[in-house]
Short mmCIF file of C-alpha atoms in Angstrom, two decimals:
data_model
loop_
_atom_site.label_atom_id
_atom_site.label_comp_id
_atom_site.label_asym_id
_atom_site.label_seq_id
_atom_site.Cartn_x
_atom_site.Cartn_y
_atom_site.Cartn_z
CA VAL A 1118 -0.04 0.11 -0.13
CA ALA A 1119 2.61 2.54 0.91
CA GLY A 1120 4.65 1.69 -2.37
CA LEU A 1121 1.19 2.45 -4.30
CA LEU A 1122 0.67 5.64 -2.40
CA MET A 1123 4.26 6.65 -3.30
CA ASN A 1124 3.87 6.20 -6.99
CA MET A 1125 0.40 7.88 -6.85
CA GLY A 1126 2.23 10.81 -5.16
CA SER A 1127 4.68 11.13 -7.84
CA ALA A 1128 2.28 11.08 -10.68
CA LEU A 1129 0.02 13.56 -8.88
CA CYS A 1130 3.17 15.77 -8.60
CA LYS A 1131 4.24 15.44 -12.11
CA GLN A 1132 0.86 16.74 -13.01
CA GLY A 1133 1.47 19.83 -10.84
CA GLU A 1134 -0.79 18.57 -7.97
CA LEU A 1135 1.93 19.43 -5.27
CA ASP A 1136 -0.40 19.34 -2.47
CA ARG A 1137 -2.27 16.18 -3.22
CA GLY A 1138 0.81 14.48 -3.87
CA MET A 1139 2.73 15.26 -0.90
CA ALA A 1140 -0.48 14.17 1.25
CA LYS A 1141 -0.09 10.94 -0.66
CA TYR A 1142 3.68 10.83 0.39
CA GLU A 1143 2.87 11.49 3.85
CA LYS A 1144 0.43 8.63 4.35
CA ALA A 1145 3.24 6.27 2.63
CA HIS A 1146 5.67 7.85 5.05
CA ALA A 1147 3.49 7.12 8.30
CA ILE A 1148 2.82 3.59 7.06
CA PHE A 1149 6.62 2.64 6.58
CA CYS A 1150 7.48 4.25 9.96
CA ARG A 1151 4.50 2.04 11.36
CA LEU A 1152 6.12 -1.19 9.71
CA HIS A 1153 9.86 -0.66 9.86
CA GLY A 1154 10.45 2.51 12.76
CA GLU A 1155 12.04 5.70 11.34
CA ASP A 1156 15.58 4.29 10.39
CA HIS A 1157 14.57 2.65 7.17
CA GLU A 1158 15.72 2.90 3.71
CA ASN A 1159 11.99 3.07 2.43
CA VAL A 1160 11.38 5.82 5.11
CA ALA A 1161 14.40 7.77 3.59
CA ALA A 1162 13.20 7.04 0.23
CA VAL A 1163 9.52 8.93 0.84
CA LEU A 1164 11.16 11.77 2.82
CA GLY A 1165 13.57 12.33 -0.20
CA ASN A 1166 10.22 12.85 -2.39
CA MET A 1167 8.69 14.79 -0.13
CA CYS A 1168 11.76 16.82 0.07
CA THR A 1169 11.38 17.35 -3.66
CA VAL A 1170 7.83 18.70 -3.68
CA LEU A 1171 8.83 21.19 -0.66
CA GLU A 1172 11.65 22.50 -2.92
CA GLN A 1173 8.91 22.85 -6.03
CA GLN A 1174 6.88 24.99 -3.15
CA GLY A 1175 9.53 27.33 -2.52
CA LYS A 1176 10.15 26.09 1.27
CA ILE A 1177 13.81 25.98 1.11
CA ALA A 1178 14.46 25.95 4.99
CA GLU A 1179 11.79 23.05 5.01
CA THR A 1180 13.65 21.13 2.35
CA ILE A 1181 17.28 21.43 4.17
CA ALA A 1182 15.74 20.26 7.57
CA MET A 1183 14.19 17.15 5.83
CA ASN A 1184 17.34 16.50 3.80
CA HIS A 1185 19.35 16.69 6.98
CA LYS A 1186 16.88 13.91 8.18
CA VAL A 1187 17.27 11.74 5.02
CA LEU A 1188 21.25 12.03 5.35
CA ASP A 1189 21.35 10.89 8.93
CA ILE A 1190 18.61 7.83 8.13
CA CYS A 1191 21.16 6.95 5.45
CA ARG A 1192 24.08 7.02 7.48
CA ARG A 1193 22.47 4.97 10.20
CA THR A 1194 21.27 2.25 7.93
CA MET A 1195 23.18 1.94 4.63
CA GLY A 1196 26.57 3.31 6.02
CA THR A 1197 28.63 6.19 5.48
CA ASP A 1198 30.06 5.28 1.84
CA SER A 1199 26.97 4.23 0.02
CA ASN A 1200 25.41 5.96 -3.02
CA GLU A 1201 22.42 6.62 -1.09
CA VAL A 1202 24.68 9.13 1.30
CA VAL A 1203 26.30 10.67 -1.95
CA THR A 1204 22.60 11.28 -3.28
CA ALA A 1205 21.59 12.88 0.01
CA LEU A 1206 24.75 14.95 0.37
CA LEU A 1207 24.15 16.38 -3.05
CA ASN A 1208 20.40 17.14 -2.50
CA LEU A 1209 21.50 18.74 0.95
CA GLY A 1210 24.22 20.90 -0.89
CA LYS A 1211 21.67 21.89 -3.42
CA SER A 1212 19.42 22.99 -0.83
CA TYR A 1213 21.84 24.98 0.72
CA HIS A 1214 22.71 26.75 -2.62
CA GLU A 1215 19.24 27.74 -3.18
CA GLN A 1216 19.06 29.66 0.18
CA ARG A 1217 22.08 31.25 -0.62
CA MET A 1218 24.17 29.33 1.77
CA VAL A 1219 26.93 28.71 -0.61
CA GLU A 1220 29.59 27.65 1.59
CA GLU A 1221 27.64 25.20 3.23
CA GLY A 1222 26.27 24.06 -0.04
CA LEU A 1223 30.06 23.31 -1.20
CA ALA A 1224 30.88 21.68 1.93
CA HIS A 1225 28.15 18.78 1.60
CA MET A 1226 28.80 18.78 -2.34
CA GLN A 1227 32.65 17.98 -1.72
CA GLU A 1228 31.83 15.68 0.80
CA GLY A 1229 29.66 13.53 -1.45
CA LEU A 1230 32.60 13.86 -4.14
CA GLU A 1231 34.95 12.51 -1.78
CA ILE A 1232 32.97 9.29 -1.07
CA VAL A 1233 31.77 8.93 -4.64
CA ARG A 1234 35.28 8.76 -5.88
CA ARG A 1235 36.07 6.55 -2.93
CA ILE A 1236 33.46 3.71 -4.05
CA HIS A 1237 33.49 4.56 -7.55
CA PRO A 1238 37.09 4.86 -8.55
CA GLU A 1239 36.40 3.60 -12.21
CA ARG A 1240 34.28 7.08 -12.75
CA ASN A 1241 30.57 7.16 -12.39
CA ALA A 1242 27.71 9.50 -13.52
CA MET A 1243 27.06 10.61 -9.84
CA GLU A 1244 30.48 12.10 -9.91
CA GLY A 1245 29.49 14.20 -12.90
CA SER A 1246 26.45 15.20 -11.44
CA ILE A 1247 28.03 16.41 -8.06
CA LEU A 1248 30.87 18.32 -10.42
CA THR A 1249 27.85 19.94 -12.05
CA ALA A 1250 26.68 21.25 -9.14
CA ILE A 1251 29.70 22.55 -7.59
CA GLY A 1252 30.37 24.36 -11.12
CA GLY A 1253 26.99 25.94 -10.56
CA ALA A 1254 28.26 27.17 -7.06
CA PHE A 1255 31.36 28.32 -8.30
CA ASN A 1256 29.55 30.11 -11.06
CA ASN A 1257 27.04 32.04 -8.68
CA GLN A 1258 30.33 33.13 -6.59
CA GLY A 1259 32.19 34.53 -9.69
CA LYS A 1260 34.74 31.86 -9.70
CA LEU A 1261 34.26 31.57 -13.43
CA GLU A 1262 37.74 29.53 -14.14
CA ASP A 1263 36.70 26.99 -11.25
CA ALA A 1264 33.26 26.72 -12.68
CA LEU A 1265 34.31 25.91 -16.45
CA ALA A 1266 36.79 23.20 -14.87
CA MET A 1267 33.98 21.76 -13.12
CA HIS A 1268 31.66 21.66 -16.05
CA LYS A 1269 34.68 20.44 -18.28
CA LYS A 1270 35.18 17.43 -15.88
CA ALA A 1271 31.44 16.74 -15.89
CA HIS A 1272 31.10 16.61 -19.63
CA ARG A 1273 33.74 14.22 -19.78
CA ILE A 1274 32.48 11.92 -17.30
CA PHE A 1275 29.11 12.06 -18.84
CA ARG A 1276 30.16 11.35 -22.47
CA LYS A 1277 32.12 8.56 -20.79
CA THR A 1278 29.54 6.57 -18.80
CA LEU A 1279 26.36 7.96 -20.23
CA GLY A 1280 26.88 8.48 -24.08
CA SER A 1281 27.80 11.36 -26.05
CA GLU A 1282 24.17 12.39 -26.78
CA SER A 1283 22.70 11.97 -23.38
CA TRP A 1284 20.64 14.88 -21.73
CA ASP A 1285 23.61 15.17 -18.96
CA VAL A 1286 25.64 15.85 -21.83
CA VAL A 1287 23.48 18.62 -23.21
CA THR A 1288 23.20 20.10 -19.78
CA ALA A 1289 27.05 20.17 -19.46
CA LEU A 1290 27.50 21.42 -22.87
CA GLY A 1291 24.90 24.17 -21.89
CA ALA A 1292 26.53 25.06 -18.75
CA MET A 1293 29.90 25.47 -20.16
CA GLY A 1294 28.12 28.11 -22.85
CA LEU A 1295 26.63 29.98 -20.02
CA VAL A 1296 30.17 30.47 -18.30
CA LEU A 1297 32.14 30.91 -21.12
CA HIS A 1298 29.56 33.69 -22.30
CA LYS A 1299 30.06 35.67 -18.85
CA GLN A 1300 33.97 35.46 -19.56
CA GLY A 1301 33.40 37.17 -22.77
CA ASN A 1302 34.22 34.07 -24.97
CA VAL A 1303 31.47 34.75 -27.23
CA GLU A 1304 32.69 32.15 -30.17
CA GLU A 1305 33.57 29.12 -27.62
CA ALA A 1306 30.24 29.93 -25.92
CA THR A 1307 28.26 29.70 -28.97
CA ASP A 1308 29.90 26.42 -30.33
CA LYS A 1309 29.21 24.74 -26.77
CA LEU A 1310 25.55 25.86 -27.36
CA ASN A 1311 25.29 24.87 -30.75
CA GLU A 1312 26.70 21.62 -29.96
CA ALA A 1313 24.22 21.00 -27.22
CA LEU A 1314 21.23 22.46 -29.60
CA ALA A 1315 22.08 19.73 -32.25
CA ILE A 1316 22.16 16.91 -30.22
CA ILE A 1317 18.35 17.64 -28.45
CA ARG A 1318 17.34 18.47 -32.14
CA ARG A 1319 18.90 14.92 -33.10
CA THR A 1320 17.45 13.10 -29.97
CA ARG A 1321 14.01 14.99 -29.43
CA GLY A 1322 12.98 16.79 -32.36
CA ASP A 1323 13.29 20.25 -33.79
CA GLU A 1324 9.95 21.53 -32.15
CA ASP A 1325 10.92 20.28 -28.43
CA GLN A 1326 10.63 22.81 -25.77
CA ASN A 1327 14.16 22.63 -24.88
CA VAL A 1328 15.11 23.52 -28.53
CA ALA A 1329 13.49 26.85 -27.99
CA GLU A 1330 15.06 27.32 -24.81
CA PHE A 1331 18.63 26.74 -25.94
CA LEU A 1332 17.88 28.81 -28.92
CA ASN A 1333 17.31 31.65 -26.56
CA MET A 1334 20.62 31.11 -25.14
CA VAL A 1335 22.22 31.24 -28.43
CA ALA A 1336 20.47 34.51 -29.40
CA ALA A 1337 21.51 35.95 -26.28
CA VAL A 1338 24.94 35.41 -26.93
CA ARG A 1339 24.99 36.29 -30.90
CA CYS A 1340 23.09 39.69 -29.76
CA ASP A 1341 26.08 40.41 -27.15
CA ALA A 1342 28.47 39.97 -30.04
CA GLY A 1343 26.72 42.37 -32.23
CA ASP A 1344 25.20 39.57 -34.30
CA VAL A 1345 21.88 41.02 -33.89
CA GLU A 1346 20.33 39.68 -37.25
CA GLY A 1347 21.69 35.79 -36.26
CA ALA A 1348 19.76 36.38 -32.77
CA LEU A 1349 16.59 37.26 -34.45
CA VAL A 1350 16.43 34.22 -36.39
CA CYS A 1351 16.97 31.99 -33.31
CA TRP A 1352 14.43 34.23 -31.39
CA ARG A 1353 11.71 34.12 -34.15
CA GLU A 1354 12.48 30.13 -34.22
CA ALA A 1355 12.03 29.61 -30.65
CA ARG A 1356 8.80 31.88 -30.57
CA SER A 1357 7.67 29.69 -33.29
CA ILE A 1358 8.45 26.71 -31.24
CA PHE A 1359 6.78 28.17 -28.13
CA ARG A 1360 3.54 28.92 -29.67
CA LYS A 1361 3.11 25.59 -31.38
CA ARG A 1362 3.25 24.14 -27.73
CA GLY A 1363 0.91 26.64 -26.34
CA ILE A 1364 3.63 28.05 -24.34
#
């Protein structure tokens, strides 16, 4: 029953019905606690889902508190060196980052990075995800060289572990493009964004919403470079896609 409630909660949240989804998660949480006690991996899993809802609702302080609870349960039930602890540290780090507590966020992300490198010395996509998050934090601190280095490492890992046309590769290219744009390296920024755009077109089609979003990013770079005509071409195509999708 608890598993079914979790699935229902997930479906409701995907439909944007966050309050109803949270209610299902809360019922599942109560059942898991009655069956297993509070220190159980299923309890941690449902609390993790509840964290996602709280974050989507903008309740970041509550998200941080619940993420701490998830981390503590994972450490007690699965040990320090586990994928679940790494995921909990990453989520907690992101929550602190959202609260503009960047140093606290980085500390948790880097702890997760140390663990994942210890338990997965052969390279793992989870390492790429942590590097991406660290790169985002460095970017917000204005440490653009450090941010770019993190995103490049993440890009290499994603290509090796997930394939050259995976969505994680696309997001890494996009992150690199944005940092390069901030650095004033317009040509290389455009190349990275166009490379990501080409992957999206091949894997999701020319009218995918993400095509429009990346077109807007390319347009912004071209406009800053003085290529107004090139920017307008991108903006027009993006606007056409959004209109067709009713956005």
